[in-house]
């Protein structure tokens, strides 16, 4: 049986990368999916491609815009009558050192990566409450688990963890679960595979490679689905061992290579 049959899901940042992979998987597992993004053309093409019997549709949404959230949730209630899953996946990263980060860049990272998730939960939770519950998955990062040099990005992702726990605490009484997924290095447009950064991160990842968006989508699906029905408020890293083993793993590799 399909793992998401009869579920209605909203995924932000769904036009490409990990959001695209989640949207593809969710539709193939029986869900009706609303793909949201600021990349209108890409989102429309993708929704048309994966829609099986009209089960995928694209809606333009800037996650930092509170008014758009309210109108989209209103439309979903009108069209589908319910919303079971919210995946707060949209994200942005301006990789400048703290001293080089402009106020606009700082605001952008905080607004999209953190405030966008806050607004999404605030807009979607009332509908989930009225229809018996739901599941929310917030995309964080290993940049929110460890020390990280990009202040705006890292601060936003540490914030995702606090937001997740606060929301999970408040919404448990309404059968709404809220969990955070923290990817390590994943091959998407956000992380150029030709860059030095990408190569160094892969080098320090104990499993020796970057994650694939499809692997992340499986974890999102698990947390979103009834298979995780007794899990709420957690931080789950899917990072090839980077955050738990990376430092000693690198030392081990170094010693091993030297002997
Ligand atoms: N790729 C990685 O290595 C990595 C690692 C850790 C965490 N993450 C996180 O995973 C999530 C998905 O990122 P990805 O790797 O697929 O990157 P990506 O850049 O391919 O996708 C991000 C998507 O978010 C959309 N987006 C950006 N601003 C938006 C806004 N204001 N409103 C709506 N949509 C917006 C983009 O248009 C894009 O489609 C992000 O939250 C990111 O921070 C990525």
Short mmCIF file of C-alpha atoms and ligand atoms in Angstrom, two decimals:
data_model
loop_
_atom_site.label_atom_id
_atom_site.label_comp_id
_atom_site.label_asym_id
_atom_site.label_seq_id
_atom_site.Cartn_x
_atom_site.Cartn_y
_atom_site.Cartn_z
CA UNK A 1 0.00 0.00 0.00
CA UNK A 2 1.20 3.51 -0.80
CA UNK A 3 2.71 5.19 2.24
CA UNK A 4 0.86 8.50 1.86
CA UNK A 5 -2.49 7.55 0.41
CA UNK A 6 -5.25 10.07 1.16
CA UNK A 7 -2.74 12.53 2.61
CA UNK A 8 -2.63 16.18 1.55
CA UNK A 9 0.79 17.81 1.71
CA UNK A 10 2.31 21.25 1.20
CA UNK A 11 6.03 21.39 0.42
CA UNK A 12 7.93 24.69 0.28
CA UNK A 13 10.97 25.17 -1.93
CA UNK A 14 9.59 22.36 -4.05
CA UNK A 15 10.70 23.54 -7.51
CA UNK A 16 14.15 21.95 -7.30
CA UNK A 17 16.64 20.14 -5.08
CA UNK A 18 15.45 18.30 -2.00
CA UNK A 19 11.96 19.82 -2.18
CA UNK A 20 11.57 18.51 -5.74
CA UNK A 21 12.68 15.03 -4.65
CA UNK A 22 10.20 15.08 -1.77
CA UNK A 23 7.39 16.21 -4.08
CA UNK A 24 8.17 13.42 -6.56
CA UNK A 25 8.24 10.79 -3.82
CA UNK A 26 5.11 12.07 -2.06
CA UNK A 27 3.06 11.97 -5.29
CA UNK A 28 4.35 8.49 -6.13
CA UNK A 29 3.29 7.37 -2.63
CA UNK A 30 -0.29 8.55 -3.13
CA UNK A 31 -0.35 12.05 -1.64
CA UNK A 32 -1.99 15.12 -3.10
CA UNK A 33 0.83 17.66 -3.12
CA UNK A 34 0.88 21.44 -3.28
CA UNK A 35 4.34 22.45 -4.50
CA UNK A 36 5.28 25.96 -3.38
CA UNK A 37 8.25 28.06 -4.43
CA UNK A 38 9.28 31.45 -5.77
CA UNK A 39 10.63 29.72 -8.92
CA UNK A 40 7.36 29.85 -10.82
CA UNK A 41 8.39 28.45 -14.20
CA UNK A 42 10.33 25.49 -12.78
CA UNK A 43 7.58 24.71 -10.29
CA UNK A 44 4.84 24.74 -12.91
CA UNK A 45 6.80 22.45 -15.26
CA UNK A 46 7.60 20.02 -12.43
CA UNK A 47 4.03 19.89 -11.13
CA UNK A 48 2.74 19.18 -14.65
CA UNK A 49 5.34 16.44 -15.10
CA UNK A 50 4.68 14.55 -11.86
CA UNK A 51 0.96 15.10 -11.50
CA UNK A 52 -0.76 11.73 -11.56
CA UNK A 53 -4.46 12.37 -12.06
CA UNK A 54 -4.11 15.97 -10.90
CA UNK A 55 -2.41 15.12 -7.60
CA UNK A 56 0.32 17.77 -7.92
CA UNK A 57 -0.17 21.48 -8.31
CA UNK A 58 2.13 24.46 -8.13
CA UNK A 59 1.39 27.59 -6.14
CA UNK A 60 3.74 30.58 -6.04
CA UNK A 61 4.68 31.28 -2.44
CA UNK A 62 7.36 33.43 -0.87
CA UNK A 63 7.61 31.78 2.55
CA UNK A 64 8.56 35.08 4.16
CA UNK A 65 5.22 36.64 3.18
CA UNK A 66 2.60 36.04 5.89
CA UNK A 67 -0.34 37.14 3.69
CA UNK A 68 0.47 34.60 0.97
CA UNK A 69 0.54 31.79 3.53
CA UNK A 70 -2.96 32.65 4.72
CA UNK A 71 -4.42 32.73 1.22
CA UNK A 72 -2.73 29.46 0.17
CA UNK A 73 -3.97 27.59 3.22
CA UNK A 74 -7.46 28.98 2.53
CA UNK A 75 -7.26 27.67 -1.06
CA UNK A 76 -6.05 24.24 0.12
CA UNK A 77 -8.96 23.98 2.55
CA UNK A 78 -11.36 24.88 -0.25
CA UNK A 79 -9.85 22.40 -2.72
CA UNK A 80 -8.84 19.48 -0.49
CA UNK A 81 -10.71 20.07 2.77
CA UNK A 82 -7.65 19.23 4.85
CA UNK A 83 -3.88 19.44 5.21
CA UNK A 84 -2.01 16.51 6.75
CA UNK A 85 1.63 17.38 6.06
CA UNK A 86 3.68 20.57 5.94
CA UNK A 87 7.30 20.32 4.80
CA UNK A 88 9.13 23.57 5.60
CA UNK A 89 11.97 22.99 3.14
CA UNK A 90 12.62 26.36 1.43
CA UNK A 91 16.04 27.73 2.25
CA UNK A 92 18.72 30.13 1.13
CA UNK A 93 22.40 30.59 1.92
CA UNK A 94 24.66 33.58 1.31
CA UNK A 95 28.09 32.24 2.15
CA UNK A 96 29.84 35.32 3.49
CA UNK A 97 31.90 35.62 6.64
CA UNK A 98 30.08 37.34 9.51
CA UNK A 99 32.11 40.52 9.06
CA UNK A 100 31.28 40.56 5.33
CA UNK A 101 27.56 39.86 5.69
CA UNK A 102 25.31 42.81 4.90
CA UNK A 103 22.19 43.55 6.91
CA UNK A 104 20.07 42.62 3.86
CA UNK A 105 21.79 39.23 3.53
CA UNK A 106 21.37 38.54 7.24
CA UNK A 107 17.67 39.46 7.07
CA UNK A 108 17.14 37.31 3.97
CA UNK A 109 18.60 34.18 5.58
CA UNK A 110 16.65 34.68 8.81
CA UNK A 111 13.43 35.57 6.97
CA UNK A 112 13.45 32.62 4.58
CA UNK A 113 15.05 29.89 6.69
CA UNK A 114 13.46 30.64 10.06
CA UNK A 115 10.63 33.16 9.92
CA UNK A 116 9.27 31.35 6.84
CA UNK A 117 8.92 28.17 8.91
CA UNK A 118 7.29 30.09 11.78
CA UNK A 119 4.76 31.63 9.39
CA UNK A 120 4.10 28.26 7.76
CA UNK A 121 3.36 26.56 11.07
CA UNK A 122 1.20 29.45 12.20
CA UNK A 123 -0.83 29.36 8.98
CA UNK A 124 -1.19 25.56 8.67
CA UNK A 125 -1.68 24.44 12.27
CA UNK A 126 -5.26 25.75 12.64
CA UNK A 127 -6.42 23.68 9.62
CA UNK A 128 -4.56 20.61 10.91
CA UNK A 129 -6.21 21.08 14.32
CA UNK A 130 -9.67 21.26 12.78
CA UNK A 131 -9.13 18.05 10.80
CA UNK A 132 -7.68 15.86 13.54
CA UNK A 133 -3.92 16.44 13.40
CA UNK A 134 -0.93 16.42 11.10
CA UNK A 135 2.81 16.23 10.72
CA UNK A 136 5.29 19.05 10.13
CA UNK A 137 8.88 18.50 8.97
CA UNK A 138 11.29 21.43 9.24
CA UNK A 139 14.52 21.36 7.23
CA UNK A 140 17.46 22.40 9.35
CA UNK A 141 21.10 21.59 8.64
CA UNK A 142 24.25 20.31 10.28
CA UNK A 143 25.02 24.07 10.35
CA UNK A 144 22.45 24.15 13.18
CA UNK A 145 24.05 21.29 15.09
CA UNK A 146 27.71 22.29 14.98
CA UNK A 147 29.79 25.45 14.90
CA UNK A 148 29.64 26.91 11.39
CA UNK A 149 31.24 30.01 9.86
CA UNK A 150 28.27 31.51 7.97
CA UNK A 151 26.58 33.41 10.79
CA UNK A 152 23.23 34.12 9.11
CA UNK A 153 22.74 30.60 7.79
CA UNK A 154 23.92 28.88 10.95
CA UNK A 155 21.88 31.13 13.24
CA UNK A 156 18.74 30.48 11.19
CA UNK A 157 19.30 26.71 11.34
CA UNK A 158 19.97 26.69 15.10
CA UNK A 159 16.72 28.65 15.32
CA UNK A 160 14.89 25.93 13.38
CA UNK A 161 15.69 23.53 16.22
CA UNK A 162 14.19 25.85 18.85
CA UNK A 163 11.15 26.54 16.71
CA UNK A 164 10.65 22.81 16.12
CA UNK A 165 10.71 22.00 19.81
CA UNK A 166 8.44 24.91 20.77
CA UNK A 167 5.90 23.98 18.09
CA UNK A 168 6.07 20.27 18.95
CA UNK A 169 5.41 21.05 22.62
CA UNK A 170 2.43 23.27 21.90
CA UNK A 171 0.86 21.20 19.13
CA UNK A 172 1.19 17.71 20.65
CA UNK A 173 -2.20 18.17 22.33
CA UNK A 174 -3.74 18.50 18.86
CA UNK A 175 -2.08 15.39 17.42
CA UNK A 176 0.29 17.48 15.35
CA UNK A 177 3.87 16.19 15.31
CA UNK A 178 6.76 18.53 14.52
CA UNK A 179 10.26 17.27 13.75
CA UNK A 180 13.47 18.64 12.26
CA UNK A 181 15.67 16.97 9.66
CA UNK A 182 19.29 18.09 9.43
CA UNK A 183 20.97 17.18 6.13
CA UNK A 184 24.73 17.16 5.76
CA UNK A 185 26.21 17.86 2.35
CA UNK A 186 23.63 17.08 -0.37
CA UNK A 187 24.02 17.51 -4.14
CA UNK A 188 21.54 20.24 -5.05
CA UNK A 189 21.82 23.67 -6.69
CA UNK A 190 22.55 25.09 -3.20
CA UNK A 191 25.80 23.14 -3.03
CA UNK A 192 27.89 23.35 -6.21
CA UNK A 193 29.56 19.92 -6.67
CA UNK A 194 32.48 21.61 -8.46
CA UNK A 195 33.25 23.85 -5.47
CA UNK A 196 36.12 23.42 -3.04
CA UNK A 197 33.61 23.58 -0.19
CA UNK A 198 31.68 20.60 -1.57
CA UNK A 199 34.85 18.53 -2.05
CA UNK A 200 36.15 19.31 1.45
CA UNK A 201 32.80 18.43 3.05
CA UNK A 202 32.63 15.15 1.18
CA UNK A 203 36.19 14.42 2.29
CA UNK A 204 35.16 14.91 5.95
CA UNK A 205 31.98 12.85 5.64
CA UNK A 206 32.62 9.37 7.08
CA UNK A 207 30.49 7.69 4.40
CA UNK A 208 32.73 9.36 1.84
CA UNK A 209 30.13 10.95 -0.40
CA UNK A 210 27.41 13.58 -0.57
CA UNK A 211 23.80 12.69 0.11
CA UNK A 212 21.32 12.48 -2.73
CA UNK A 213 18.09 14.51 -2.65
CA UNK A 214 16.19 11.21 -3.04
CA UNK A 215 17.76 9.91 0.19
CA UNK A 216 16.65 13.04 2.03
CA UNK A 217 13.16 12.67 0.58
CA UNK A 218 12.89 9.19 2.14
CA UNK A 219 13.67 10.64 5.57
CA UNK A 220 11.20 13.49 5.08
CA UNK A 221 8.58 10.93 4.08
CA UNK A 222 9.31 8.79 7.14
CA UNK A 223 8.94 11.72 9.55
CA UNK A 224 5.84 12.98 7.74
CA UNK A 225 4.10 9.62 7.53
CA UNK A 226 2.23 7.50 10.06
CA UNK A 227 5.35 5.29 10.30
CA UNK A 228 6.69 7.99 12.66
CA UNK A 229 3.41 8.34 14.57
CA UNK A 230 5.09 8.35 18.02
CA UNK A 231 7.96 10.67 17.11
CA UNK A 232 7.79 14.39 17.80
CA UNK A 233 10.21 17.19 18.65
CA UNK A 234 13.33 15.42 17.44
CA UNK A 235 16.43 16.55 15.59
CA UNK A 236 17.39 13.90 13.06
CA UNK A 237 20.66 14.27 11.20
CA UNK A 238 20.98 12.58 7.80
CA UNK A 239 24.56 13.47 7.03
CA UNK A 240 26.66 10.37 6.36
CA UNK A 241 28.04 10.55 9.91
CA UNK A 242 29.41 14.09 9.51
CA UNK A 243 28.08 15.65 12.73
CA UNK A 244 28.51 12.61 15.01
CA UNK A 245 31.74 11.13 13.67
CA UNK A 246 33.28 13.72 11.38
CA UNK A 247 36.10 15.08 13.57
CA UNK A 248 37.41 11.78 14.94
CA UNK A 249 36.71 10.23 11.56
CA UNK A 250 38.99 12.81 9.93
CA UNK A 251 41.73 12.22 12.55
CA UNK A 252 41.40 8.46 12.04
CA UNK A 253 41.66 8.85 8.29
CA UNK A 254 44.69 11.13 8.67
CA UNK A 255 46.52 8.67 10.98
CA UNK A 256 45.54 5.74 8.81
CA UNK A 257 46.83 7.49 5.70
CA UNK A 258 50.07 8.34 7.49
CA UNK A 259 50.88 4.75 8.58
N1 LIG B 1 22.16 21.06 -0.12
C1 LIG B 1 22.72 20.95 1.06
O1 LIG B 1 23.91 20.54 1.17
C2 LIG B 1 21.95 21.27 2.32
C3 LIG B 1 22.54 20.92 3.54
C4 LIG B 1 21.85 21.16 4.72
C5 LIG B 1 20.59 21.74 4.68
N2 LIG B 1 20.02 22.08 3.48
C6 LIG B 1 18.67 22.66 3.53
O2 LIG B 1 17.79 21.85 2.76
C7 LIG B 1 16.70 22.65 2.26
C8 LIG B 1 16.55 22.42 0.77
O3 LIG B 1 17.68 22.97 0.10
P1 LIG B 1 18.28 22.37 -1.25
O4 LIG B 1 19.55 21.73 -0.91
O5 LIG B 1 17.25 21.59 -1.98
O6 LIG B 1 18.63 23.75 -2.01
P2 LIG B 1 18.00 24.42 -3.34
O7 LIG B 1 18.62 25.77 -3.40
O8 LIG B 1 18.14 23.51 -4.47
O9 LIG B 1 16.44 24.53 -3.00
C9 LIG B 1 15.90 25.51 -2.16
C10 LIG B 1 14.56 25.92 -2.74
O10 LIG B 1 13.98 26.91 -1.86
C11 LIG B 1 13.41 27.90 -2.70
N3 LIG B 1 13.27 29.18 -2.00
C12 LIG B 1 14.26 30.05 -1.67
N4 LIG B 1 13.72 31.14 -1.10
C13 LIG B 1 12.38 30.96 -1.08
C14 LIG B 1 11.29 31.73 -0.60
N5 LIG B 1 11.47 32.96 -0.07
N6 LIG B 1 10.04 31.22 -0.70
C15 LIG B 1 9.84 30.00 -1.27
N7 LIG B 1 10.83 29.23 -1.74
C16 LIG B 1 12.09 29.71 -1.65
C17 LIG B 1 14.36 28.01 -3.89
O11 LIG B 1 13.76 28.67 -4.98
C18 LIG B 1 14.68 26.55 -4.13
O12 LIG B 1 13.76 25.95 -5.01
C19 LIG B 1 17.05 24.09 2.65
O13 LIG B 1 16.34 24.45 3.81
C20 LIG B 1 18.54 24.03 2.91
O14 LIG B 1 18.96 25.06 3.80
C21 LIG B 1 20.69 21.87 2.31
#
